[in-house]
Amino acid sequence: MLRLGMHAGVIVLLTLLTQIGGATYGLALWLRPRFSWASTSLGLAGLFVALYAVAWLPIGQIAALGGRKPLPCVERAGLSASVVSCVLHRNYVTPELFDVLTALAEDVARRYPGAKTRALDANFPFFDGVPLPPHLSHDDGEKVDLAFHYARRGAPAPGMLASPIGYWRFEQPRQGEPLPCGTRSQGWRWNMEWFAPFTRRDLVLDEERTRYVLRWLAHTGAERGIGKVFVEPHLAQRLGVSGDVIRFQGCRAARHDDHIHVQLR
Ligand SMILES: [Zn+2]
């Protein structure tokens, strides 16, 4: 009974993390009796990893039938998704958003040769209306989070992320900048102080390149179908970015001074 509960818990957790992970684990449990080497926990984990890897290509092909395609895991024309989002199949978008992001990455690389555009969590491969925890709005292929650009020791640091997952290295408001939500965690607005040791201290926000991205989204992006870009008010002010699509997500949603949220109209 305990074992059954444990397997059910693993299936739920893997489904929340990767959408297809839970079903893959269920398949591994079903196939397990056929492979004597999979009788141990380690063997079961190995069988799961093997099935998960084998499913990789078909998932992309089946997702295409439903109108979603993966952002590249190996950089293409300056654009790539983070390793975490790729491994967990959290890098799927609609063809329309794919094209806008490709155009953004190309323009950024043209303006700043060598610059890389890094996507973080996007959407799962299948089904509209299934959110990608903890991003409740990422449920239709039309949402994506982008990493900021960073510099290191005074020089650009193309493609580098400020934490292993790309999130939660917040650009704190400075004295005199707008602070509409105060400083406490509330709702889904987490300050994640415990995570600070896992973030990189040697990277600083590359204000020029990040400003270029935000302005591109506010103008060219808006012309190409971008409807909303979430960024904290203090960063929009500091970087001098404005436009109809530049929005504040409110005080009960996740902070947006560690990444940029982008969505189609
Ligand atoms: Zn988002």
Tab-separated table of C-alpha atoms in Angstrom, residues 11-118:
chain	number	residue	atom	x	y	z
A	11	ILE	CA	3.514	9.969	-11.098
A	12	VAL	CA	1.806	13.170	-9.885
A	13	LEU	CA	5.120	14.949	-9.324
A	14	LEU	CA	6.528	13.946	-12.725
A	15	THR	CA	3.296	14.973	-14.459
A	16	LEU	CA	3.435	18.415	-12.840
A	17	LEU	CA	7.097	18.797	-13.745
A	18	THR	CA	7.153	17.444	-17.290
A	19	GLN	CA	3.590	16.571	-18.344
A	20	ILE	CA	4.654	13.285	-20.002
A	21	GLY	CA	6.939	12.166	-17.139
A	22	GLY	CA	4.095	10.636	-15.115
A	23	ALA	CA	2.806	8.566	-18.030
A	24	THR	CA	6.361	7.478	-18.826
A	25	TYR	CA	6.856	6.362	-15.218
A	26	GLY	CA	3.560	4.455	-15.397
A	27	LEU	CA	4.782	2.717	-18.542
A	28	ALA	CA	8.058	1.853	-16.801
A	29	LEU	CA	6.094	0.269	-13.919
A	30	TRP	CA	4.028	-1.750	-16.389
A	31	LEU	CA	7.081	-2.968	-18.322
A	32	ARG	CA	9.157	-3.615	-15.196
A	33	PRO	CA	8.243	-7.324	-14.717
A	34	ARG	CA	9.602	-8.059	-18.201
A	35	PHE	CA	13.117	-6.931	-17.248
A	36	SER	CA	14.769	-8.709	-14.312
A	37	TRP	CA	17.373	-5.924	-13.991
A	38	ALA	CA	14.588	-3.402	-13.345
A	39	SER	CA	13.445	-5.091	-10.111
A	40	THR	CA	15.490	-2.698	-7.933
A	41	SER	CA	14.672	1.014	-7.499
A	42	LEU	CA	17.803	1.911	-9.432
A	43	GLY	CA	16.773	-0.451	-12.243
A	44	LEU	CA	13.321	1.130	-12.349
A	45	ALA	CA	14.905	4.588	-12.535
A	46	GLY	CA	17.103	3.364	-15.397
A	47	LEU	CA	14.102	1.977	-17.265
A	48	PHE	CA	12.256	5.280	-16.769
A	49	VAL	CA	15.210	7.312	-18.080
A	50	ALA	CA	15.544	5.011	-21.116
A	51	LEU	CA	11.832	5.317	-21.985
A	52	TYR	CA	11.915	9.086	-21.379
A	53	ALA	CA	14.845	9.420	-23.792
A	54	VAL	CA	13.277	7.178	-26.445
A	55	ALA	CA	10.064	9.258	-26.308
A	56	TRP	CA	11.971	12.474	-27.071
A	57	LEU	CA	11.631	12.603	-30.844
A	58	PRO	CA	8.051	11.273	-31.122
A	59	ILE	CA	6.895	13.868	-28.570
A	60	GLY	CA	8.103	16.704	-30.789
A	61	GLN	CA	6.393	15.137	-33.796
A	62	ILE	CA	3.079	14.539	-32.016
A	63	ALA	CA	3.143	18.050	-30.487
A	64	ALA	CA	3.485	19.473	-34.003
A	65	LEU	CA	0.108	17.924	-34.876
A	66	GLY	CA	-1.398	19.989	-32.048
A	67	GLY	CA	0.298	23.196	-33.204
A	68	ARG	CA	3.297	23.384	-30.860
A	69	LYS	CA	6.994	23.228	-31.576
A	70	PRO	CA	9.998	23.096	-29.256
A	71	LEU	CA	12.320	26.055	-28.896
A	72	PRO	CA	15.812	24.813	-29.835
A	73	CYS	CA	17.780	23.053	-27.111
A	74	VAL	CA	20.948	23.436	-29.163
A	75	GLU	CA	21.419	27.093	-30.045
A	76	ARG	CA	20.108	28.083	-33.458
A	77	ALA	CA	20.571	31.620	-34.836
A	78	GLY	CA	21.290	32.913	-31.328
A	79	LEU	CA	18.204	31.340	-29.747
A	80	SER	CA	18.110	28.472	-27.261
A	81	ALA	CA	15.969	27.250	-24.389
A	82	SER	CA	17.499	26.549	-20.974
A	83	VAL	CA	18.717	23.034	-20.218
A	84	VAL	CA	16.133	22.624	-17.445
A	85	SER	CA	13.204	23.598	-19.671
A	86	CYS	CA	14.465	21.305	-22.445
A	87	VAL	CA	15.004	18.267	-20.223
A	88	LEU	CA	11.532	18.711	-18.709
A	89	HIS	CA	9.760	19.379	-22.055
A	90	ARG	CA	8.833	22.889	-20.916
A	91	ASN	CA	10.101	24.552	-24.096
A	92	TYR	CA	7.057	24.292	-26.418
A	93	VAL	CA	5.385	27.272	-28.115
A	94	THR	CA	3.033	27.932	-31.017
A	95	PRO	CA	4.617	28.469	-34.453
A	96	GLU	CA	3.625	32.161	-34.274
A	97	LEU	CA	5.478	32.731	-30.984
A	98	PHE	CA	8.378	30.628	-32.294
A	99	ASP	CA	8.725	32.979	-35.272
A	100	VAL	CA	8.622	36.125	-33.111
A	101	LEU	CA	11.316	34.739	-30.783
A	102	THR	CA	13.476	33.731	-33.745
A	103	ALA	CA	13.184	37.264	-35.159
A	104	LEU	CA	14.043	38.746	-31.744
A	105	ALA	CA	17.123	36.524	-31.364
A	106	GLU	CA	18.299	37.388	-34.894
A	107	ASP	CA	17.885	41.130	-34.321
A	108	VAL	CA	19.632	40.988	-30.932
A	109	ALA	CA	22.546	39.036	-32.487
A	110	ARG	CA	22.704	41.504	-35.383
A	111	ARG	CA	22.819	44.488	-33.019
A	112	TYR	CA	25.215	42.780	-30.570
A	113	PRO	CA	27.255	40.127	-32.430
A	114	GLY	CA	27.662	37.022	-30.289
A	115	ALA	CA	24.675	37.857	-28.072
A	116	LYS	CA	22.394	34.951	-27.220
A	117	THR	CA	18.679	34.922	-26.458
A	118	ARG	CA	17.830	32.380	-23.756
